[in-house]
Amino acid sequence: MSESKAFISGCKGLSLTEEERRFFDGERPWGFILFGRNIGEENQISDLVAGLRDSIGNPNAPVLIDQEGGRVQRIRPPLVQQYPNGAAIGEIYRRDREQGVRAAWLMGRLHAFDLMRFGITVDCLPVLDVPVPGSHDVIGNRAYGHDPQTVTAIGRAMSEGLKAGGVLPVMKHMPGHGRTFVDSHHNLPVVEAGIQELQRSDFLPFIAMKDQVMAMSAHIVFTAIDPDNPATTSPKVVSEIIRGHIGFDGLLMSDDVSMNALAGDMAARARGIIGAGLDLVLHCHGIMEEMRAVADVVPVLSGDRLRRARAAEAAFQKPDNADQDALRAEFNAMFALA
C-alpha cells in the first residue's frame, strides 16, 4: 500500500462519484471528513464510509466528523438523538463538578456509540477554547465554560468517553479561539492579547491535554506572537507555542483550508499550512478543483509527520463493554432535571 499524503478530504454528496474514487485512489489522503451534506439514512452513511476507505484500499482509514452537540452536530435526529451544547454540560459542572465531569464523559461515550455504528472513528471534539466577554459566538455556547479549569475538566472527560468507545478525539482550536470578535469562516480574526495573558488562560487547556494524539489549529492572528500570519500558517506559532510552550507533539491538522480567514488560492493556503509545520491540511467542501489544488502541493507523509500519523493510528482502541441503554438513560435524566 503506497504512503498517504498530508491531507484530509471531504466529498460532495451522499455517495462517491467515479471522479472522486479515481482522485482518492491516485492522491491517497490520510483520512476523510463528513459533513451534513453527506448524511442521509443509516445504510447510506455506512456505505459512504466504507466506500471512502475502499477508494484508497485502507479499511482502517480515519473518518472524521464534527459531532459536538448543539448547533454543531452533523448527524441529527432521527438517526441519533439531539445532544446539548457544550455550555449545557458546563452548567451542570458549575452546580456539581462531579456530575458535570460524569455528564461530559457520558456524552463522549454516547457520541462514540453513535459514530461507531456508521464506521466513523474520529470526532472533532473537545472544544478547548476559553471565550472572553464580548467574543464572537462562532464559539459561544460551544464552549464548556469561561475559565481554563472548567474547560479542561470537561474537555478531558469528553475525550475519555470518546476513547472508551473506540473513537479518537481532536482538540480544537489550538492554541485558542476564545478571544475572536469575528467568525474565521468569513474573516481573519486578530487577537491582540499579550503573551502572558494568553499563557494564563487560552493555552492552559491545551497544555493540560497535550498528551492527546490529535489537534486542530485556529485560523487566528496572535499579534503578540506573529502579527503577519494566522496560527495555521505561522511557523512561529507552531514551533514556539504549539510544539514549544504547549508541548503538543501529536498530529496537528489545520482547520478547514477553505475558510476565508486564510488568504491566497487553495494551493498557496495548503503550501502555507505545510510550510508552517502542520502535519495535515484539512479540506472539507468536496470541490474537486480545490481538492486537486491541495493534493498537488502537499507532501507524502514522512519523517515527523509520518511518525505522528502512525501514533494516531495506533491509538485507536476497542470499545469497552458499556451498556448503551443504561448510559443513555443516565445522561438524559441529567438534562431532564437541568
Tab-separated table of C-alpha atoms in Angstrom:
chain	number	residue	atom	x	y	z
A	1	MET	CA	0.000	0.000	0.000
A	2	SER	CA	1.500	3.328	-1.064
A	3	GLU	CA	2.034	6.042	1.546
A	4	SER	CA	-0.658	8.576	2.370
A	5	LYS	CA	-0.393	12.258	1.517
A	6	ALA	CA	-0.635	15.005	4.120
A	7	PHE	CA	-4.295	15.938	3.743
A	8	ILE	CA	-7.812	15.011	4.869
A	9	SER	CA	-10.577	15.330	2.305
A	10	GLY	CA	-14.327	15.678	2.135
A	11	CYS	CA	-16.591	14.545	-0.682
A	12	LYS	CA	-19.520	16.208	-2.366
A	13	GLY	CA	-22.602	14.097	-1.721
A	14	LEU	CA	-24.267	11.002	-0.323
A	15	SER	CA	-22.108	8.609	-2.315
A	16	LEU	CA	-18.802	8.780	-4.151
A	17	THR	CA	-18.702	9.711	-7.813
A	18	GLU	CA	-16.367	7.861	-10.151
A	19	GLU	CA	-14.275	11.023	-10.406
A	20	GLU	CA	-13.912	11.138	-6.621
A	21	ARG	CA	-12.951	7.446	-6.483
A	22	ARG	CA	-10.248	7.962	-9.081
A	23	PHE	CA	-8.991	11.077	-7.334
A	24	PHE	CA	-8.738	9.409	-3.920
A	25	ASP	CA	-7.145	6.299	-5.440
A	26	GLY	CA	-4.479	8.421	-7.111
A	27	GLU	CA	-3.861	11.027	-4.380
A	28	ARG	CA	-4.319	8.882	-1.233
A	29	PRO	CA	-5.443	11.289	1.524
A	30	TRP	CA	-4.610	10.167	5.062
A	31	GLY	CA	-8.271	10.363	6.056
A	32	PHE	CA	-11.713	11.755	5.262
A	33	ILE	CA	-14.283	14.064	6.870
A	34	LEU	CA	-18.086	14.019	6.655
A	35	PHE	CA	-20.483	16.972	6.762
A	36	GLY	CA	-24.259	17.367	6.844
A	37	ARG	CA	-24.444	17.129	3.046
A	38	ASN	CA	-23.061	13.582	3.311
A	39	ILE	CA	-25.694	12.416	5.799
A	40	GLY	CA	-28.823	10.674	4.524
A	41	GLU	CA	-30.020	7.474	6.157
A	42	GLU	CA	-28.250	4.819	8.198
A	43	ASN	CA	-27.159	2.376	5.492
A	44	GLN	CA	-26.151	5.213	3.177
A	45	ILE	CA	-23.755	6.656	5.775
A	46	SER	CA	-22.167	3.261	6.435
A	47	ASP	CA	-21.870	2.629	2.678
A	48	LEU	CA	-20.259	6.028	2.105
A	49	VAL	CA	-17.746	5.475	4.917
A	50	ALA	CA	-16.887	2.037	3.520
A	51	GLY	CA	-16.611	3.491	0.018
A	52	LEU	CA	-14.206	6.200	1.152
A	53	ARG	CA	-11.942	3.624	2.770
A	54	ASP	CA	-12.196	1.304	-0.208
A	55	SER	CA	-11.175	4.119	-2.569
A	56	ILE	CA	-7.701	4.183	-1.004
A	57	GLY	CA	-7.515	0.482	-0.165
A	58	ASN	CA	-7.296	1.106	3.574
A	59	PRO	CA	-10.086	-0.463	5.663
A	60	ASN	CA	-8.853	1.448	8.731
A	61	ALA	CA	-8.500	4.920	7.209
A	62	PRO	CA	-9.615	7.546	9.758
A	63	VAL	CA	-13.038	9.047	9.031
A	64	LEU	CA	-13.748	12.289	10.903
A	65	ILE	CA	-16.849	14.291	11.725
A	66	ASP	CA	-17.793	17.362	13.803
A	67	GLN	CA	-20.265	15.824	16.242
A	68	GLU	CA	-20.285	18.161	19.223
A	69	GLY	CA	-23.949	18.594	20.131
A	70	GLY	CA	-25.938	21.804	19.976
A	71	ARG	CA	-25.645	23.617	16.659
A	72	VAL	CA	-22.540	21.705	15.548
A	73	GLN	CA	-23.936	18.198	15.131
A	74	ARG	CA	-23.683	16.732	11.632
A	75	ILE	CA	-25.727	13.591	12.336
A	76	ARG	CA	-29.083	14.569	13.785
A	77	PRO	CA	-32.431	13.050	14.780
A	78	PRO	CA	-33.926	10.673	13.881
A	79	LEU	CA	-30.596	8.910	13.228
A	80	VAL	CA	-29.221	9.887	16.640
A	81	GLN	CA	-30.564	11.977	19.494
A	82	GLN	CA	-30.026	15.724	19.613
A	83	TYR	CA	-27.302	16.406	22.172
A	84	PRO	CA	-26.960	19.528	24.314
A	85	ASN	CA	-24.305	22.117	23.562
A	86	GLY	CA	-21.081	22.466	25.494
A	87	ALA	CA	-22.421	25.273	27.670
A	88	ALA	CA	-25.183	22.972	28.981
A	89	ILE	CA	-22.544	20.497	30.169
A	90	GLY	CA	-20.733	23.438	31.742
A	91	GLU	CA	-23.903	24.441	33.630
A	92	ILE	CA	-24.085	21.021	35.286
A	93	TYR	CA	-20.375	21.265	36.134
A	94	ARG	CA	-20.851	24.661	37.766
A	95	ARG	CA	-23.587	23.233	40.011
A	96	ASP	CA	-21.807	19.959	40.776
A	97	ARG	CA	-18.313	19.285	39.461
A	98	GLU	CA	-18.536	15.516	39.809
A	99	GLN	CA	-21.860	15.427	37.968
A	100	GLY	CA	-20.510	17.737	35.262
A	101	VAL	CA	-17.494	15.532	34.631
A	102	ARG	CA	-19.786	12.486	34.510
A	103	ALA	CA	-22.110	14.229	32.034
A	104	ALA	CA	-19.152	15.086	29.808
A	105	TRP	CA	-17.822	11.512	29.880
A	106	LEU	CA	-21.293	10.149	29.126
A	107	MET	CA	-21.782	12.475	26.169
A	108	GLY	CA	-18.420	11.455	24.718
A	109	ARG	CA	-19.251	7.781	25.223
A	110	LEU	CA	-22.691	8.179	23.620
A	111	HIS	CA	-21.207	10.016	20.642
A	112	ALA	CA	-18.884	7.033	20.231
A	113	PHE	CA	-21.800	4.588	20.263
A	114	ASP	CA	-23.499	6.664	17.567
A	115	LEU	CA	-20.466	7.180	15.348
A	116	MET	CA	-19.104	3.649	15.501
A	117	ARG	CA	-22.448	2.397	14.171
A	118	PHE	CA	-21.552	4.064	10.896
A	119	GLY	CA	-17.832	3.287	10.978
A	120	ILE	CA	-16.848	6.884	11.869
A	121	THR	CA	-13.779	6.760	14.086
A	122	VAL	CA	-12.678	10.359	14.834
A	123	ASP	CA	-14.742	13.157	16.401
A	124	CYS	CA	-13.510	16.763	16.165
A	125	LEU	CA	-14.106	17.311	19.850
A	126	PRO	CA	-13.405	18.569	22.539
A	127	VAL	CA	-13.689	22.333	22.093
A	128	LEU	CA	-10.946	23.656	24.401
A	129	ASP	CA	-11.456	27.342	23.637
A	130	VAL	CA	-11.921	29.747	26.563
A	131	PRO	CA	-14.216	32.618	25.480
A	132	VAL	CA	-13.840	36.137	26.831
A	133	PRO	CA	-16.750	38.582	27.346
A	134	GLY	CA	-17.951	40.061	24.062
A	135	SER	CA	-16.266	37.494	21.837
A	136	HIS	CA	-17.945	36.287	18.647
A	137	ASP	CA	-20.477	33.486	19.019
A	138	VAL	CA	-18.621	31.331	16.476
A	139	ILE	CA	-17.562	29.562	19.682
A	140	GLY	CA	-20.218	30.936	22.060
A	141	ASN	CA	-22.258	28.138	23.619
A	142	ARG	CA	-19.966	25.516	22.106
A	143	ALA	CA	-17.588	26.373	24.977
A	144	TYR	CA	-17.760	24.468	28.258
A	145	GLY	CA	-17.005	27.484	30.397
A	146	HIS	CA	-15.191	30.792	30.695
A	147	ASP	CA	-12.226	29.631	32.740
A	148	PRO	CA	-9.474	27.195	31.732
A	149	GLN	CA	-10.058	24.836	34.666
A	150	THR	CA	-13.695	24.180	33.722
A	151	VAL	CA	-12.829	23.807	30.042
A	152	THR	CA	-10.019	21.365	30.840
A	153	ALA	CA	-12.055	19.184	33.214
A	154	ILE	CA	-14.959	18.830	30.811
A	155	GLY	CA	-12.738	18.504	27.745
A	156	ARG	CA	-10.716	15.702	29.288
A	157	ALA	CA	-13.816	13.783	30.422
A	158	MET	CA	-15.401	14.156	26.973
A	159	SER	CA	-12.212	12.858	25.355
A	160	GLU	CA	-12.021	9.881	27.702
A	161	GLY	CA	-15.637	8.994	26.918
A	162	LEU	CA	-14.934	9.055	23.188
A	163	LYS	CA	-11.828	6.901	23.563
A	164	ALA	CA	-13.648	4.383	25.764
A	165	GLY	CA	-15.982	3.880	22.812
A	166	GLY	CA	-13.204	3.439	20.255
A	167	VAL	CA	-13.340	6.974	18.800
A	168	LEU	CA	-10.358	9.348	18.779
A	169	PRO	CA	-10.853	12.979	19.860
A	170	VAL	CA	-9.399	16.026	18.102
A	171	MET	CA	-8.710	19.013	20.374
A	172	LYS	CA	-9.716	22.325	18.853
A	173	HIS	CA	-8.840	25.100	18.117
A	174	MET	CA	-5.160	25.219	19.105
A	175	PRO	CA	-3.741	27.460	20.551
A	176	GLY	CA	-7.154	29.017	21.408
A	177	HIS	CA	-10.160	30.521	19.606
A	178	GLY	CA	-11.887	32.174	22.573
A	179	ARG	CA	-10.853	35.810	22.020
A	180	THR	CA	-12.068	36.294	18.478
A	181	PHE	CA	-14.505	39.075	17.606
A	182	VAL	CA	-15.160	37.885	14.049
A	183	ASP	CA	-16.025	34.482	12.564
A	184	SER	CA	-12.954	32.887	10.965
A	185	HIS	CA	-15.215	31.169	8.425
A	186	HIS	CA	-15.690	34.611	6.889
A	187	ASN	CA	-12.930	36.946	8.137
A	188	LEU	CA	-9.483	36.790	9.679
A	189	PRO	CA	-9.691	37.243	13.480
A	190	VAL	CA	-6.913	39.232	15.141
A	191	VAL	CA	-6.167	38.718	18.835
A	192	GLU	CA	-4.145	41.472	20.481
A	193	ALA	CA	-3.839	39.970	23.970
A	194	GLY	CA	-0.313	39.866	25.360
A	195	ILE	CA	1.599	36.616	25.597
A	196	GLN	CA	1.313	36.464	29.409
A	197	GLU	CA	-2.459	36.849	29.234
A	198	LEU	CA	-2.644	34.033	26.672
A	199	GLN	CA	-0.427	31.854	28.851
A	200	ARG	CA	-2.673	32.459	31.882
A	201	SER	CA	-5.839	31.372	30.091
A	202	ASP	CA	-6.080	30.357	26.431
A	203	PHE	CA	-3.145	27.947	26.320
A	204	LEU	CA	-3.843	26.170	29.626
A	205	PRO	CA	-6.424	23.576	28.495
A	206	PHE	CA	-4.152	22.540	25.626
A	207	ILE	CA	-1.152	22.250	27.951
A	208	ALA	CA	-3.199	20.108	30.348
A	209	MET	CA	-4.240	17.830	27.465
A	210	LYS	CA	-1.048	17.841	25.418
A	211	ASP	CA	-0.913	14.049	25.763
A	212	GLN	CA	-3.815	13.661	23.309
A	213	VAL	CA	-2.855	12.401	19.854
A	214	MET	CA	-4.723	14.834	17.558
A	215	ALA	CA	-5.463	18.554	17.441
A	216	MET	CA	-6.803	21.185	15.029
A	217	SER	CA	-5.308	24.636	14.537
A	218	ALA	CA	-7.015	28.031	14.726
A	219	HIS	CA	-7.119	30.494	11.800
A	220	ILE	CA	-6.295	33.433	14.079
A	221	VAL	CA	-3.547	36.073	14.139
A	222	PHE	CA	-1.957	36.458	17.573
A	223	THR	CA	-0.219	39.806	17.257
A	224	ALA	CA	1.984	39.177	20.310
A	225	ILE	CA	3.485	36.110	18.597
A	226	ASP	CA	3.250	36.625	14.822
A	227	PRO	CA	1.429	39.760	13.627
A	228	ASP	CA	1.660	38.737	9.966
A	229	ASN	CA	0.268	35.186	9.826
A	230	PRO	CA	-2.651	33.298	11.358
A	231	ALA	CA	-1.614	30.412	13.611
A	232	THR	CA	-2.429	27.881	10.880
A	233	THR	CA	0.230	29.299	8.558
A	234	SER	CA	2.653	30.650	11.168
A	235	PRO	CA	5.909	28.702	11.651
A	236	LYS	CA	6.477	30.791	14.784
A	237	VAL	CA	3.141	29.918	16.416
A	238	VAL	CA	3.554	26.247	15.521
A	239	SER	CA	7.164	25.866	16.669
A	240	GLU	CA	7.299	28.263	19.619
A	241	ILE	CA	3.769	27.958	21.028
A	242	ILE	CA	2.084	24.711	19.908
A	243	ARG	CA	5.160	22.463	19.816
A	244	GLY	CA	7.192	24.524	22.292
A	245	HIS	CA	5.237	26.239	25.083
A	246	ILE	CA	2.187	23.948	24.928
A	247	GLY	CA	4.366	20.908	24.293
A	248	PHE	CA	1.992	19.144	21.899
A	249	ASP	CA	3.770	16.512	19.803
A	250	GLY	CA	0.642	14.877	18.367
A	251	LEU	CA	-0.854	15.013	14.903
A	252	LEU	CA	-1.739	18.629	14.082
A	253	MET	CA	-4.243	19.341	11.308
A	254	SER	CA	-5.425	22.680	10.020
A	255	ASP	CA	-8.938	23.922	10.435
A	256	ASP	CA	-10.686	23.919	7.056
A	257	VAL	CA	-8.350	25.355	4.406
A	258	SER	CA	-11.413	26.777	2.600
A	259	MET	CA	-12.249	29.237	5.368
A	260	ASN	CA	-11.951	32.881	4.350
A	261	ALA	CA	-9.635	33.746	7.245
A	262	LEU	CA	-6.841	32.369	5.043
A	263	ALA	CA	-5.501	34.391	2.118
A	264	GLY	CA	-4.455	33.263	-1.340
A	265	ASP	CA	-5.682	30.494	-3.601
A	266	MET	CA	-6.093	26.937	-2.380
A	267	ALA	CA	-2.588	25.852	-3.384
A	268	ALA	CA	-0.999	28.842	-1.628
A	269	ARG	CA	-3.017	28.154	1.528
A	270	ALA	CA	-2.029	24.479	1.555
A	271	ARG	CA	1.643	25.383	0.996
A	272	GLY	CA	1.451	27.841	3.891
A	273	ILE	CA	-0.039	25.233	6.216
A	274	ILE	CA	2.612	22.637	5.379
A	275	GLY	CA	5.341	25.286	5.484
A	276	ALA	CA	4.264	26.329	8.987
A	277	GLY	CA	4.901	22.803	10.219
A	278	LEU	CA	1.387	21.399	10.484
A	279	ASP	CA	1.065	17.715	9.679
A	280	LEU	CA	-2.165	17.679	7.652
A	281	VAL	CA	-4.222	20.070	5.518
A	282	LEU	CA	-7.965	19.711	6.113
A	283	HIS	CA	-10.135	20.343	3.040
A	284	CYS	CA	-13.830	19.938	3.770
A	285	HIS	CA	-16.044	21.006	0.890
A	286	GLY	CA	-15.599	18.273	-1.696
A	287	ILE	CA	-14.986	20.756	-4.539
A	288	MET	CA	-12.860	18.781	-6.960
A	289	GLU	CA	-10.865	21.696	-8.359
A	290	GLU	CA	-9.871	22.743	-4.835
A	291	MET	CA	-9.116	19.159	-3.781
A	292	ARG	CA	-6.756	18.767	-6.726
A	293	ALA	CA	-5.008	22.031	-5.870
A	294	VAL	CA	-4.406	20.835	-2.301
A	295	ALA	CA	-3.299	17.351	-3.344
A	296	ASP	CA	-0.857	18.788	-5.879
A	297	VAL	CA	1.160	20.666	-3.232
A	298	VAL	CA	1.016	18.546	-0.061
A	299	PRO	CA	3.812	16.017	0.501
A	300	VAL	CA	3.657	12.309	1.132
A	301	LEU	CA	3.739	11.733	4.886
A	302	SER	CA	7.309	11.196	6.051
A	303	GLY	CA	9.581	11.983	8.998
A	304	ASP	CA	7.791	13.517	11.991
A	305	ARG	CA	4.526	13.789	10.050
A	306	LEU	CA	4.520	10.062	9.387
A	307	ARG	CA	5.534	9.308	12.990
A	308	ARG	CA	2.661	11.352	14.358
A	309	ALA	CA	0.170	9.868	11.890
A	310	ARG	CA	1.258	6.359	12.851
A	311	ALA	CA	0.939	7.244	16.544
A	312	ALA	CA	-2.634	8.434	15.949
A	313	GLU	CA	-3.475	5.258	14.021
A	314	ALA	CA	-2.032	3.145	16.841
A	315	ALA	CA	-4.113	4.998	19.466
A	316	PHE	CA	-7.452	3.529	18.356
A	317	GLN	CA	-8.728	1.055	20.922
A	318	LYS	CA	-11.553	-1.448	21.020
A	319	PRO	CA	-14.736	-0.105	22.619
A	320	ASP	CA	-15.444	-1.079	26.209
A	321	ASN	CA	-18.425	-3.273	27.049
A	322	ALA	CA	-20.599	-0.449	28.370
A	323	ASP	CA	-24.396	-0.790	28.416
A	324	GLN	CA	-25.588	1.821	25.932
A	325	ASP	CA	-29.201	1.903	27.127
A	326	ALA	CA	-28.178	2.402	30.758
A	327	LEU	CA	-25.682	5.163	29.917
A	328	ARG	CA	-28.176	6.931	27.654
A	329	ALA	CA	-30.855	6.837	30.335
A	330	GLU	CA	-28.403	8.203	32.916
A	331	PHE	CA	-27.324	11.022	30.607
A	332	ASN	CA	-30.822	12.018	29.539
A	333	ALA	CA	-32.010	12.043	33.165
A	334	MET	CA	-29.331	14.653	33.965
A	335	PHE	CA	-30.801	17.006	31.393
A	336	ALA	CA	-34.408	16.262	32.268
A	337	LEU	CA	-33.542	17.719	35.687
A	338	ALA	CA	-31.387	20.552	34.343
